[in-house]
CSV table of C-alpha atoms and ligand atoms in Angstrom, one decimal:
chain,number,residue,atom,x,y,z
A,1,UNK,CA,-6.4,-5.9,-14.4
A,2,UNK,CA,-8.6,-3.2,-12.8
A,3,UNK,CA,-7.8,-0.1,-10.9
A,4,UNK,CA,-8.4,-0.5,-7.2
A,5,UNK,CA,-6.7,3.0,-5.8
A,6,UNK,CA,-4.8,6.4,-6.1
A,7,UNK,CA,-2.5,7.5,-3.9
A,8,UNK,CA,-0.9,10.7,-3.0
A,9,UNK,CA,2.5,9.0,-2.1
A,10,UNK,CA,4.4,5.6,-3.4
A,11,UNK,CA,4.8,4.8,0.5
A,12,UNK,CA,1.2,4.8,0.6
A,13,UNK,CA,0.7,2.5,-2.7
A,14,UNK,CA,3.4,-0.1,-1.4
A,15,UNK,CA,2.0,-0.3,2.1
A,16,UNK,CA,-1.2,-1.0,0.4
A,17,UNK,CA,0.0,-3.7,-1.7
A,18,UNK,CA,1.9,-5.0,0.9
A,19,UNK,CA,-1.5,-5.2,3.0
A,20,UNK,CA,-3.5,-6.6,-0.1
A,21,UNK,CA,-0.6,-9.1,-0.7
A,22,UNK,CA,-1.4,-10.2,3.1
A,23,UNK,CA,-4.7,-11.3,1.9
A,24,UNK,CA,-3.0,-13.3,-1.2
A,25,UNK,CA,-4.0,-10.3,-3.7
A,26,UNK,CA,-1.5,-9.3,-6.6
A,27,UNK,CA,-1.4,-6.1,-7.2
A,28,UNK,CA,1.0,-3.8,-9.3
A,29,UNK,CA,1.8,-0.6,-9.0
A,30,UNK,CA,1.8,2.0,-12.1
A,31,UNK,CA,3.0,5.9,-12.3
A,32,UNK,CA,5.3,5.8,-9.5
A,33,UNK,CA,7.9,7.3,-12.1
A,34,UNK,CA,5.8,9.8,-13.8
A,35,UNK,CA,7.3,12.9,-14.6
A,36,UNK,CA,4.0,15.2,-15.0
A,37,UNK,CA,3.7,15.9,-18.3
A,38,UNK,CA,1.1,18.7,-19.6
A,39,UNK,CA,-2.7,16.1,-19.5
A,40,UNK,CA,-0.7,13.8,-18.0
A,41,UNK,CA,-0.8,12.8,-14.3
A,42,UNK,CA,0.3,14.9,-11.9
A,43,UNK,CA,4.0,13.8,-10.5
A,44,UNK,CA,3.6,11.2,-7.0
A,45,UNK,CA,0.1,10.0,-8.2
A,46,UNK,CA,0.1,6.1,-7.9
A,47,UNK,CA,-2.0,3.8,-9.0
A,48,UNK,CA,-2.6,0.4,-7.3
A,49,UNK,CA,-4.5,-2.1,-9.8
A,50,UNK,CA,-5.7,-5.5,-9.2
A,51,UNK,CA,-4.2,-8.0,-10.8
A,52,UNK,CA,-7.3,-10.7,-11.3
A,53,UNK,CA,-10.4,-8.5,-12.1
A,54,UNK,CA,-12.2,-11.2,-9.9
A,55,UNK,CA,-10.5,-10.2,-6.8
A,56,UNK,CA,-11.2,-6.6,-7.1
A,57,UNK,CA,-14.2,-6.2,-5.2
A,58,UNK,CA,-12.3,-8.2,-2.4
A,59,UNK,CA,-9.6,-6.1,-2.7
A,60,UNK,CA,-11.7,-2.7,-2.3
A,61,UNK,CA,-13.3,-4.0,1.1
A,62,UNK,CA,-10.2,-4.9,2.6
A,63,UNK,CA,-8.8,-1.3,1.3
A,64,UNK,CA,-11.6,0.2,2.6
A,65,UNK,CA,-11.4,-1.9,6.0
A,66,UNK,CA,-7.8,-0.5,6.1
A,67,UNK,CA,-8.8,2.8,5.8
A,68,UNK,CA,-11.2,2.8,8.6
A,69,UNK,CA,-8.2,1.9,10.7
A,70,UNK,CA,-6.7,4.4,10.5
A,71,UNK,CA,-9.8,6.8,10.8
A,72,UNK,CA,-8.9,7.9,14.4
A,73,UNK,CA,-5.9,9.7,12.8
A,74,UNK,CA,-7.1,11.4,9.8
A,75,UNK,CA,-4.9,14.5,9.7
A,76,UNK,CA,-1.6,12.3,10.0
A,77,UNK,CA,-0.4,10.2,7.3
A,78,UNK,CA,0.1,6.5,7.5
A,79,UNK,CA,2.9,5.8,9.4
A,80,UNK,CA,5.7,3.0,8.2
A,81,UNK,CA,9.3,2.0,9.3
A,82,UNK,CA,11.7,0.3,7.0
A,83,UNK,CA,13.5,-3.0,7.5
A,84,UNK,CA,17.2,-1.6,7.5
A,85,UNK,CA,18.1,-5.1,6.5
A,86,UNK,CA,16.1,-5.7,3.1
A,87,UNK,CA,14.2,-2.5,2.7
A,88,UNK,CA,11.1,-4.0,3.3
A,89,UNK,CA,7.8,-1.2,4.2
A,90,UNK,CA,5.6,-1.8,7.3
A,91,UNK,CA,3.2,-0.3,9.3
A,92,UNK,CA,4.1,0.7,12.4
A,93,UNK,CA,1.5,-1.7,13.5
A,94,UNK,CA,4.0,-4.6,13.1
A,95,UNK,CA,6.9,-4.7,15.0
A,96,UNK,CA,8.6,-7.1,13.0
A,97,UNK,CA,9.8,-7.8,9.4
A,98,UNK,CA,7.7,-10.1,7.5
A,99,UNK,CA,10.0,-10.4,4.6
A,100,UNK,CA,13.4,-11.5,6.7
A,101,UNK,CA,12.1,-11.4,10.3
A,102,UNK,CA,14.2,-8.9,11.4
A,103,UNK,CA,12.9,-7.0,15.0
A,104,UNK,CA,12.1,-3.6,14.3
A,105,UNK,CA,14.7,-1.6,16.6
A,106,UNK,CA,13.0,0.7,18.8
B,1,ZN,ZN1,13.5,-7.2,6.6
């Protein structure tokens, strides 16, 4: 398993494995529940790691590929919706639930 990313925010780490997941990558997420302790990470650092160390460097062009997306707005965060029905994140980009096909309300 290698590390692929850190970010600031969970939302951020699940939209990323959700996008990586797209692709057929397993990822997992680690730290989401750290509490900060003294040399410890800091509190809302997650990690995204690559589950197969082979698809890693897959995994870090599509990231970065991602990224350069959403260049045109650096100073905003990603932006996401919900599915009310099974909690599933999105990009705003989709209009529509992948998990239960639900269409996204407004
Ligand atoms: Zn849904």
């Amino acid at each position: 398993m290698k590390l692929l990313y850190q970010a600031r925010l969970a939302i951020e780490a699940h939209i990323i494995k959700n996008h990586l997941l797209s692709y057929g990558i397993d990822t997992q997420i680690k730290g989401e529940h750290l509490t900060g302790g003294i040399g410890e990470l800091p509190a809302n650092v997650c990690e995204v790691w690559v589950i197969k160390d082979e698809e890693r460097d897959r995994a870090s062009n599509l990231l970065q590929a991602f990224h350069q997306q959403h260049k045109q707005s650096p100073q905003k965060p990603l932006e996401y919706w919900q599915c009310p029905q099974c909690h599933e994140i999105h990009e705003t980009c989709f209009t529509q639930c992948w998990q239960c096909g639900l269409e996204q309300a407004s």
